[in-house]
XYZ file of N, CA and C in Angstrom:
717
model
N 85.413 71.846 86.604
C 86.587 70.984 87.502
C 87.930 71.205 87.082
N 88.760 72.392 88.166
C 90.386 73.054 87.519
C 91.118 71.409 87.551
N 92.071 71.488 86.843
C 92.487 70.225 86.713
C 94.591 70.100 86.091
N 95.267 69.838 87.471
C 96.455 69.526 86.416
C 96.884 68.683 86.357
N 98.171 68.702 85.366
C 98.391 67.380 84.670
C 99.945 66.774 85.577
N 100.205 66.028 85.855
C 101.931 66.029 86.205
C 102.093 65.197 85.425
N 103.369 65.012 84.006
C 103.306 63.913 83.306
C 104.078 64.226 82.808
N 105.717 63.116 82.876
C 107.217 63.647 82.331
C 107.295 63.380 81.021
N 106.250 63.186 80.212
C 105.710 62.810 78.210
C 105.098 63.773 78.429
N 105.865 64.444 77.303
C 104.987 65.723 75.961
C 104.029 64.779 75.665
N 104.275 63.890 75.045
C 103.020 62.921 73.912
C 102.150 62.678 74.907
N 102.722 62.047 76.294
C 101.277 61.624 76.742
C 100.107 63.104 77.542
N 100.897 63.861 78.063
C 100.475 65.589 77.958
C 99.321 65.802 77.027
N 100.073 65.685 76.279
C 99.383 65.561 74.818
C 97.803 64.737 74.610
N 98.221 64.271 74.746
C 97.006 62.616 75.152
C 95.872 62.973 75.753
N 96.290 63.694 77.069
C 95.735 64.079 78.047
C 94.684 65.525 77.876
N 95.612 66.339 77.327
C 94.768 67.176 76.654
C 93.649 67.414 75.778
N 93.833 66.397 74.624
C 93.155 65.658 74.086
C 91.991 64.867 74.125
N 91.951 64.406 75.165
C 90.774 63.692 76.143
C 89.942 64.625 76.640
N 90.623 64.945 77.462
C 89.784 66.318 78.302
C 89.449 67.220 77.464
N 89.683 67.238 75.722
C 88.847 68.660 75.316
C 87.502 68.214 74.984
N 87.191 67.147 74.900
C 86.156 66.202 74.468
C 84.810 66.864 75.931
N 85.468 66.620 77.145
C 84.721 66.822 78.401
C 84.381 68.257 78.465
N 83.216 68.513 78.472
C 83.064 69.940 78.588
C 83.214 70.494 80.142
N 83.158 70.358 81.315
C 83.299 70.800 82.310
C 84.944 70.372 82.354
N 85.963 69.935 81.905
C 87.161 69.724 82.207
C 88.055 70.921 82.123
N 88.425 71.478 83.415
C 89.441 72.671 82.325
C 90.954 72.627 83.614
N 91.686 72.664 82.007
C 93.007 72.317 82.257
C 93.515 73.426 83.146
N 94.363 73.733 84.220
C 94.492 75.076 84.559
C 95.678 75.622 84.975
N 96.746 73.498 84.707
C 98.311 74.085 84.364
C 99.062 72.076 84.176
N 100.510 72.169 83.670
C 101.149 71.186 83.903
C 102.574 71.421 84.535
N 102.533 70.030 84.163
C 103.960 69.989 84.626
C 104.565 68.639 84.535
N 106.360 68.581 84.530
C 106.878 67.548 84.015
C 107.944 67.021 85.510
N 108.447 67.545 85.907
C 109.007 67.396 87.340
C 108.399 67.893 88.403
N 109.076 67.432 89.707
C 108.418 67.312 91.095
C 108.141 68.137 91.406
N 109.365 68.891 91.426
C 109.215 71.102 91.677
C 108.392 71.551 91.418
N 108.363 71.804 89.552
C 107.540 72.399 89.189
C 106.368 72.200 89.692
N 105.873 70.969 89.575
C 104.113 69.828 90.138
C 104.422 70.975 91.267
N 104.739 70.552 92.172
C 104.665 70.758 93.683
C 104.184 72.659 93.449
N 105.178 73.492 92.868
C 104.571 75.099 92.881
C 103.364 75.293 91.965
N 103.335 74.529 91.026
C 101.997 75.035 90.229
C 100.747 74.434 90.587
N 101.030 73.719 91.861
C 99.936 72.580 92.506
C 99.402 73.897 93.572
N 100.420 74.681 94.497
C 100.455 75.494 95.495
C 99.258 76.202 95.114
N 100.279 77.037 94.196
C 100.083 78.204 93.140
C 98.568 78.581 93.039
N 98.047 77.241 92.405
C 96.589 77.105 91.250
C 95.597 76.151 92.215
N 96.191 75.608 93.280
C 95.040 75.020 94.248
C 94.105 74.606 92.804
N 94.317 73.310 92.055
C 93.003 72.666 91.585
C 92.570 71.839 92.479
N 91.458 71.473 91.482
C 90.629 70.503 92.000
C 91.035 68.773 92.375
N 91.386 68.749 90.693
C 91.703 67.337 90.587
C 93.015 67.110 89.838
N 94.220 66.276 90.518
C 94.873 66.030 89.607
C 95.043 64.661 88.710
N 95.994 64.863 87.356
C 96.260 63.633 87.014
C 97.380 63.792 87.056
N 98.317 62.434 87.541
C 99.441 62.233 88.465
C 100.193 61.038 87.800
N 101.132 61.021 87.116
C 101.591 60.004 86.395
C 102.452 59.677 87.295
N 102.779 58.002 87.983
C 103.386 57.370 89.210
C 105.124 57.810 88.969
N 105.526 57.218 87.617
C 107.246 57.597 87.342
C 107.118 58.829 87.100
N 108.399 59.507 87.995
C 108.849 60.959 87.434
C 109.833 60.664 87.752
N 111.012 62.433 86.820
C 112.901 62.103 86.914
C 113.174 62.012 88.598
N 113.481 61.270 88.757
C 114.560 61.430 89.839
C 113.234 61.064 91.030
N 111.828 60.531 90.608
C 110.986 61.042 91.933
C 109.707 60.035 91.579
N 108.430 60.376 92.751
C 107.539 59.089 92.125
C 105.960 60.103 92.636
N 105.094 59.719 91.924
C 103.704 61.265 92.140
C 103.743 60.627 93.804
N 104.028 59.309 94.404
C 103.909 59.746 96.201
C 104.750 60.668 96.932
N 106.336 60.751 96.071
C 106.988 61.597 96.719
C 106.153 62.740 96.482
N 105.694 63.571 95.521
C 105.112 64.644 94.957
C 104.245 64.820 96.323
N 103.246 63.963 96.196
C 101.764 64.262 97.166
C 102.796 64.416 99.018
N 103.206 63.676 99.623
C 104.612 63.526 100.683
C 104.158 65.913 100.920
N 104.553 66.333 99.693
C 105.701 67.261 100.102
C 104.228 68.528 99.898
N 103.305 68.058 99.603
C 101.812 69.344 99.520
C 101.347 69.390 99.957
N 100.929 71.174 100.434
C 100.146 71.893 101.296
C 98.510 70.834 101.230
N 98.565 71.356 99.951
C 96.961 71.289 99.281
C 96.873 69.804 98.638
N 96.502 69.153 99.070
C 96.447 67.931 98.211
C 94.667 67.994 97.425
N 94.515 67.987 96.409
C 93.388 67.679 95.260
C 92.819 66.162 95.277
N 91.820 65.721 94.551
C 91.447 65.005 94.724
C 92.608 64.084 93.198
N 93.206 62.904 93.406
C 94.113 62.363 92.586
C 93.936 61.318 91.720
N 93.818 61.002 90.394
C 93.994 59.944 89.691
C 95.182 60.000 88.798
N 95.833 58.811 89.654
C 96.773 58.354 88.637
C 96.893 57.636 87.405
N 97.757 58.310 86.732
C 97.899 57.674 85.036
C 99.232 56.930 85.267
N 99.540 55.616 84.988
C 100.456 55.075 84.590
C 100.673 53.887 83.838
N 102.007 53.699 82.497
C 102.013 52.136 82.448
C 102.414 51.033 82.948
N 102.296 51.173 84.200
C 102.754 49.908 85.386
C 101.253 49.857 86.282
N 101.465 48.486 86.125
C 99.744 48.317 87.075
C 100.341 47.496 88.504
N 101.713 48.067 88.414
C 102.502 46.875 90.303
C 102.021 48.484 91.474
N 101.856 49.273 91.396
C 101.201 50.879 92.004
C 100.265 50.821 92.263
N 98.957 50.224 91.936
C 97.916 50.302 91.465
C 97.565 50.213 94.133
N 98.099 49.465 94.211
C 97.920 49.377 95.614
C 98.348 50.335 96.702
N 98.857 50.513 96.541
C 100.277 51.558 96.499
C 99.092 52.877 96.797
N 98.354 53.083 95.182
C 97.827 54.251 94.910
C 96.194 54.485 95.944
N 95.825 53.074 95.727
C 93.968 53.278 96.330
C 94.848 52.749 98.158
N 95.803 53.230 98.424
C 96.130 53.264 99.814
C 96.698 54.905 100.019
N 96.603 55.636 99.141
C 96.725 56.797 99.292
C 94.997 57.646 99.228
N 94.192 56.941 98.982
C 92.935 57.233 99.020
C 92.628 58.314 97.463
N 93.587 57.287 95.920
C 93.116 57.971 94.991
C 91.889 57.723 94.461
N 91.676 58.687 93.850
C 89.950 57.993 92.685
C 90.339 56.893 91.855
N 91.034 56.770 90.933
C 91.197 55.349 90.183
C 92.474 55.999 89.684
N 93.010 54.537 88.800
C 94.215 54.503 88.751
C 93.790 53.978 87.460
N 94.403 54.530 86.285
C 94.503 54.917 84.977
C 95.509 53.835 84.387
N 95.434 52.884 83.127
C 96.785 52.777 82.545
C 97.016 52.537 81.249
N 98.451 53.320 81.079
C 97.570 53.949 79.703
C 98.307 52.620 78.561
N 97.193 52.797 77.376
C 97.258 54.006 76.915
C 95.610 54.411 77.450
N 95.217 55.665 77.728
C 94.163 55.783 79.031
C 92.972 56.078 77.497
N 91.935 54.470 78.037
C 90.675 54.793 76.973
C 90.049 55.930 77.130
N 89.192 56.921 76.887
C 88.210 58.056 76.835
C 87.362 57.617 77.961
N 86.858 56.359 78.039
C 85.524 56.186 79.143
C 85.459 55.427 80.417
N 87.260 55.750 80.338
C 87.702 55.161 81.565
C 88.253 56.237 81.952
N 89.001 57.473 81.154
C 88.704 58.681 82.182
C 87.513 59.276 82.435
N 86.635 58.809 81.679
C 85.737 60.119 81.934
C 84.561 59.408 83.436
N 85.065 57.893 83.392
C 84.567 57.474 84.668
C 84.966 57.886 85.709
N 86.479 58.164 85.683
C 87.087 58.748 87.129
C 86.722 60.346 87.134
N 86.388 61.206 86.235
C 86.141 62.440 86.179
C 84.908 62.198 86.706
N 83.760 61.501 86.518
C 82.861 61.585 87.639
C 82.797 60.793 88.502
N 83.520 60.238 89.059
C 83.931 60.311 90.792
C 83.990 61.522 91.123
N 85.225 61.972 90.863
C 85.717 63.281 91.088
C 84.210 64.117 91.344
N 83.462 64.745 90.164
C 82.172 65.367 90.034
C 81.753 65.074 91.299
N 81.475 63.727 91.603
C 80.380 63.537 92.878
C 81.121 63.290 94.051
N 82.240 63.840 94.148
C 82.884 64.218 95.403
C 82.859 65.246 95.709
N 83.112 66.359 94.421
C 83.499 67.516 94.077
C 81.285 68.376 94.453
N 80.888 67.421 94.809
C 79.382 67.879 94.710
C 79.186 68.307 95.742
N 78.586 69.678 95.697
C 78.493 70.653 97.864
C 76.911 69.385 98.158
N 76.738 69.153 99.530
C 75.987 67.911 100.244
C 74.709 69.544 99.796
N 73.259 68.354 99.769
C 72.155 69.250 99.624
C 71.729 69.897 101.258
N 71.144 71.469 100.187
C 70.933 72.449 101.433
C 70.235 71.747 102.827
N 69.105 70.532 102.274
C 68.626 70.334 103.186
C 69.111 69.171 104.102
N 70.542 68.412 103.898
C 71.012 67.677 104.879
C 71.366 67.927 106.079
N 70.891 66.794 106.553
C 70.834 66.827 108.436
C 71.982 67.024 109.249
N 72.577 67.733 109.826
C 73.803 68.716 110.435
C 74.240 67.194 111.101
N 75.303 67.073 110.881
C 76.056 65.758 111.825
C 76.247 65.510 113.099
N 75.609 64.660 114.211
C 76.188 64.891 115.011
C 77.710 64.611 115.705
N 78.068 66.015 116.170
C 79.485 65.436 116.900
C 79.859 64.883 117.365
N 80.862 63.913 117.832
C 80.513 63.108 119.225
C 82.260 63.449 119.907
N 82.081 63.553 121.220
C 82.972 63.960 121.988
C 83.723 62.414 122.449
N 84.731 63.109 123.929
C 85.784 62.566 124.233
C 84.799 61.274 125.453
N 83.526 62.015 125.508
C 82.524 61.042 126.460
C 81.833 60.314 126.204
N 81.462 60.542 124.329
C 81.059 59.418 124.327
C 80.791 58.074 124.010
N 79.895 57.253 124.196
C 80.230 55.779 123.763
C 80.111 55.782 122.330
N 80.917 54.727 122.114
C 80.488 53.961 120.614
C 80.751 52.532 120.354
N 79.214 52.380 119.644
C 79.317 50.891 119.483
C 80.158 50.411 118.157
N 81.034 49.476 118.353
C 82.177 48.730 116.615
C 81.693 47.621 116.839
N 81.777 47.220 115.272
C 81.633 45.582 115.536
C 82.262 45.264 114.039
N 82.954 44.425 114.514
C 84.178 43.742 113.739
C 83.856 42.064 113.661
N 82.850 41.441 112.364
C 82.800 39.900 112.075
C 81.775 40.017 113.027
N 82.252 38.644 114.339
C 81.003 38.421 115.159
C 81.917 38.919 116.601
N 83.083 39.902 116.447
C 83.251 40.650 117.747
C 82.195 42.009 117.765
N 81.705 42.472 118.562
C 81.410 43.786 119.325
C 82.004 45.046 120.441
N 82.321 46.193 120.430
C 82.505 46.980 121.658
C 81.981 47.754 121.810
N 81.835 48.116 122.776
C 80.857 49.374 123.046
C 82.218 49.965 124.363
N 82.612 51.538 123.838
C 83.836 51.927 123.977
C 83.873 53.334 123.762
N 84.357 54.084 125.026
C 84.089 55.444 125.295
C 84.669 56.197 124.152
N 84.988 57.138 123.657
C 85.713 57.759 122.392
C 86.701 57.805 122.413
N 87.132 59.059 124.310
C 88.270 59.180 124.820
C 89.091 57.792 124.880
N 88.940 56.792 124.983
C 89.684 55.645 125.297
C 90.769 55.323 123.446
N 89.693 55.820 122.691
C 90.469 55.250 121.350
C 91.442 56.080 120.909
N 92.803 55.839 120.862
C 93.980 56.578 120.393
C 93.762 56.852 119.332
N 93.377 56.655 118.465
C 93.535 56.852 116.724
C 93.018 55.807 115.796
N 92.850 56.416 114.116
C 91.690 55.754 113.478
C 92.929 55.648 112.574
N 92.802 54.198 111.440
C 94.122 54.441 110.579
C 93.467 53.800 109.406
N 92.792 54.798 108.128
C 92.589 54.581 107.104
C 93.099 53.068 106.099
N 91.939 52.430 105.394
C 92.566 50.871 105.097
C 91.195 50.886 104.007
N 91.998 51.465 102.975
C 91.152 51.409 101.709
C 90.305 52.450 102.003
N 88.818 51.916 101.848
C 87.769 52.439 101.910
C 87.679 52.505 103.157
N 88.126 51.789 103.999
C 87.411 51.808 105.373
C 88.291 52.455 106.329
N 88.380 52.440 108.138
C 88.906 52.272 108.919
C 89.215 51.688 109.766
N 90.589 51.513 111.238
C 90.432 50.941 111.646
C 90.633 51.840 113.025
N 90.296 50.721 114.420
C 90.381 51.889 115.066
C 91.507 51.215 116.201
N 92.362 51.938 117.182
C 93.137 51.620 118.202
C 92.732 51.236 119.575
N 92.474 50.733 120.108
C 91.885 50.868 121.557
C 92.063 49.447 122.512
N 92.964 49.378 123.388
C 93.006 48.156 124.401
C 93.664 47.271 123.527
N 94.845 47.305 122.499
C 95.321 46.260 121.643
C 94.000 45.887 120.990
N 93.017 46.219 120.868
C 92.083 46.229 119.752
C 92.427 46.687 118.412
N 91.819 45.993 117.471
C 91.869 46.708 115.678
C 91.039 46.362 114.900
N 89.828 46.914 115.878
C 88.543 46.308 114.648
C 88.663 47.540 113.253
N 87.804 47.026 112.507
C 87.838 47.612 110.634
C 86.630 48.374 110.794
N 86.261 49.536 110.977
C 85.091 50.258 110.664
C 84.524 50.622 109.200
N 82.829 50.106 108.651
C 83.103 50.760 107.274
C 82.486 52.062 107.145
N 83.772 52.620 107.320
C 83.368 54.296 106.888
C 84.847 54.577 106.542
N 84.948 55.825 105.653
C 86.434 56.376 105.844
C 86.519 57.235 106.165
N 88.137 57.281 106.640
C 88.198 57.884 107.743
C 87.863 60.014 107.387
N 87.743 60.073 106.061
C 86.984 61.287 105.811
C 85.399 61.841 106.363
N 85.175 60.101 106.650
C 83.601 60.725 106.805
C 83.536 60.635 108.271
N 84.648 59.620 109.237
C 85.263 59.940 110.613
C 85.273 61.025 111.208
N 86.322 61.825 110.217
C 86.285 63.040 111.067
C 85.639 63.958 111.210
N 84.458 64.080 110.068
C 83.382 64.484 109.737
C 82.238 64.640 111.079
N 82.342 63.212 111.868
C 81.504 62.680 112.710
C 82.432 62.773 114.734
N 83.553 63.595 114.527
C 84.366 63.688 115.921
C 84.397 64.715 116.032
N 84.845 65.014 117.167
C 85.136 66.506 117.629
C 86.563 66.854 117.283
N 86.666 67.751 116.743
C 87.973 68.114 116.218
C 88.812 68.627 116.925
N 88.284 69.160 117.955
C 89.372 69.339 119.350
C 89.822 68.070 120.185
N 88.834 66.927 119.536
C 89.929 65.415 120.252
C 90.708 65.001 119.081
N 90.056 65.151 118.226
C 90.742 63.989 117.253
C 91.326 65.338 115.916
N 92.609 64.675 115.477
C 93.500 65.537 114.672
C 93.766 64.825 113.409
N 93.522 65.494 112.165
C 94.100 64.483 110.649
C 95.096 64.766 110.658
N 95.800 63.617 111.030
C 98.242 64.166 110.997
C 98.410 63.988 109.582
N 97.428 62.937 108.736
C 97.686 62.659 107.701
C 96.420 62.096 106.819
N 97.117 61.769 105.912
C 95.699 60.604 104.843
C 95.384 60.006 105.145
N 96.283 59.428 105.657
C 96.278 58.021 106.735
C 95.503 57.592 108.323
N 95.459 59.279 108.901
C 95.576 59.056 110.557
C 94.876 60.078 110.790
N 94.212 59.515 111.905
C 93.194 60.568 112.703
C 93.922 60.414 114.448
N 94.290 61.294 114.869
C 95.093 60.886 116.220
C 94.220 61.158 117.441
N 93.658 60.902 118.535
C 93.332 61.688 119.671
C 94.634 62.588 120.491
N 94.039 63.492 120.000
C 95.237 64.822 120.537
C 95.585 64.150 122.599
N 94.694 64.054 122.923
C 95.335 63.162 124.655
C 95.725 61.894 124.645
N 96.128 61.004 123.728
C 96.829 60.374 123.990
C 98.157 60.570 123.393
N 98.801 61.743 122.808
C 100.352 62.391 122.310
C 100.591 62.283 123.476
N 102.144 60.773 123.669
C 102.902 61.201 123.982
C 104.523 61.982 123.831
N 104.203 62.505 122.249
C 106.129 62.578 122.385
C 105.777 63.652 121.141
N 106.502 64.383 120.436
C 106.659 65.005 118.767
C 107.947 65.250 118.705
N 108.455 64.434 117.418
C 109.561 64.695 116.875
C 109.567 65.465 115.666
N 110.593 66.208 115.076
C 110.761 66.205 114.014
C 110.855 65.350 113.185
N 110.698 65.317 111.918
C 110.557 64.385 110.970
C 110.683 65.059 109.634
N 111.161 63.566 108.472
C 111.351 64.743 107.013
C 109.998 65.536 106.734
N 110.378 66.109 105.519
C 110.108 67.235 104.870
C 108.916 68.047 105.839
N 110.121 68.471 106.901
C 109.514 69.163 107.465
C 107.757 68.722 109.029
N 107.985 67.871 108.984
C 106.734 67.506 109.465
C 107.153 66.843 110.412
N 106.231 66.109 111.581
C 106.644 65.632 112.938
C 106.390 63.941 112.729
N 106.984 63.199 113.881
C 106.612 62.041 114.349
C 106.060 61.801 115.705
N 104.433 61.501 115.557
C 104.204 61.791 116.925
C 104.136 59.831 117.340
N 104.492 59.948 118.934
C 104.339 58.793 119.400
C 103.168 58.649 120.567
N 102.188 57.927 120.486
C 100.571 57.912 120.833
C 100.983 57.130 122.534
N 100.329 57.270 123.279
C 100.990 56.247 124.754
C 100.480 54.972 124.429
N 100.386 54.763 123.364
C 99.699 53.222 123.267
C 100.792 52.361 122.570
N 101.840 53.481 121.644
C 102.982 52.961 121.311
C 103.138 53.365 120.356
N 101.927 53.464 119.383
C 101.494 53.688 118.030
C 102.697 55.346 117.111
N 103.174 54.940 116.623
C 103.772 56.550 116.406
C 103.425 56.135 114.655
N 103.125 57.692 114.283
C 102.415 58.519 113.368
C 103.083 59.655 113.052
N 103.341 59.761 111.215
C 104.212 60.649 110.405
C 103.092 61.768 110.253
N 103.309 62.691 110.828
C 102.320 63.609 110.099
C 103.276 64.716 108.865
N 102.035 65.009 107.967
C 102.632 65.787 107.274
C 103.170 66.785 107.511
N 103.618 67.860 106.358
C 104.321 68.877 106.501
C 103.112 69.854 106.734
N 101.802 69.766 106.008
C 100.370 70.919 106.353
C 100.152 70.632 107.740
N 100.162 69.534 107.626
C 99.446 68.991 109.109
C 100.483 69.966 110.679
N 101.513 69.300 109.971
C 102.095 70.010 111.050
C 101.722 71.010 111.661
N 101.631 72.058 110.394
C 101.572 73.335 110.808
C 100.395 73.535 111.563
N 99.215 72.872 111.439
C 98.121 72.970 111.590
C 98.148 72.228 113.458
N 98.759 71.553 113.444
C 99.282 70.845 114.353
C 100.017 71.676 115.716
N 101.263 72.622 115.292
C 101.602 73.888 115.665
C 100.745 74.393 116.752
N 99.635 75.154 115.798
C 98.477 76.011 115.978
C 97.734 75.361 116.903
N 97.118 74.195 116.859
C 96.360 73.536 117.689
C 96.952 73.410 118.991
N 98.440 73.534 119.152
C 98.599 73.240 120.569
C 99.831 73.774 120.967
N 99.622 75.290 120.439
C 101.263 76.292 120.922
C 99.882 76.960 122.033
N 101.137 78.063 122.517
C 99.946 78.482 123.813
C 99.251 80.058 122.956
């Protein structure tokens, strides 16, 4: 497991190195103490896991994630618990409070191993659903039978997702990534870690922060497209 440590404290980096030395499959391939160096290190080394401090000099770990083209699995390491909700909204694997206990670090790496493990060779292929497929949605006591092409998009909510259609926002007990695997990529586009959008619902596209875009959908939703995904969106939509 290739790991990059992003931590502005030299002592904290040393502590992580010591803890990781006891874990046989943990390979530290790089370190950084501030945002610019971290971005360059991650883009160059393409790690599988990022151990990321929330507080960086003049920036935050969230700022770093917003600027990455390649976003690895992320475990936040911090002395403050007030950022936990924001971390899990970014689909963080775990949130470790300093001083980091060895068993908590091992548990976080176990989650990473599970994510990185390839699917069994015998696994049945996933059936991809297109615009004319009807899907059944249920949220509590309410149920809907909806044409997939009529759904404007999906938004991550923790480990679940919300669908947008006809003014409704039912909660779906699937992650955004699992939904993406089941949907036609020519119809639904992963705009960011938090959003899947229906390309047929795109009404306007405008330049946005960090070379990204802001996409306006026909139902009024506005979605920010990250820099990396903006490039893919251009490739998808250009002649």
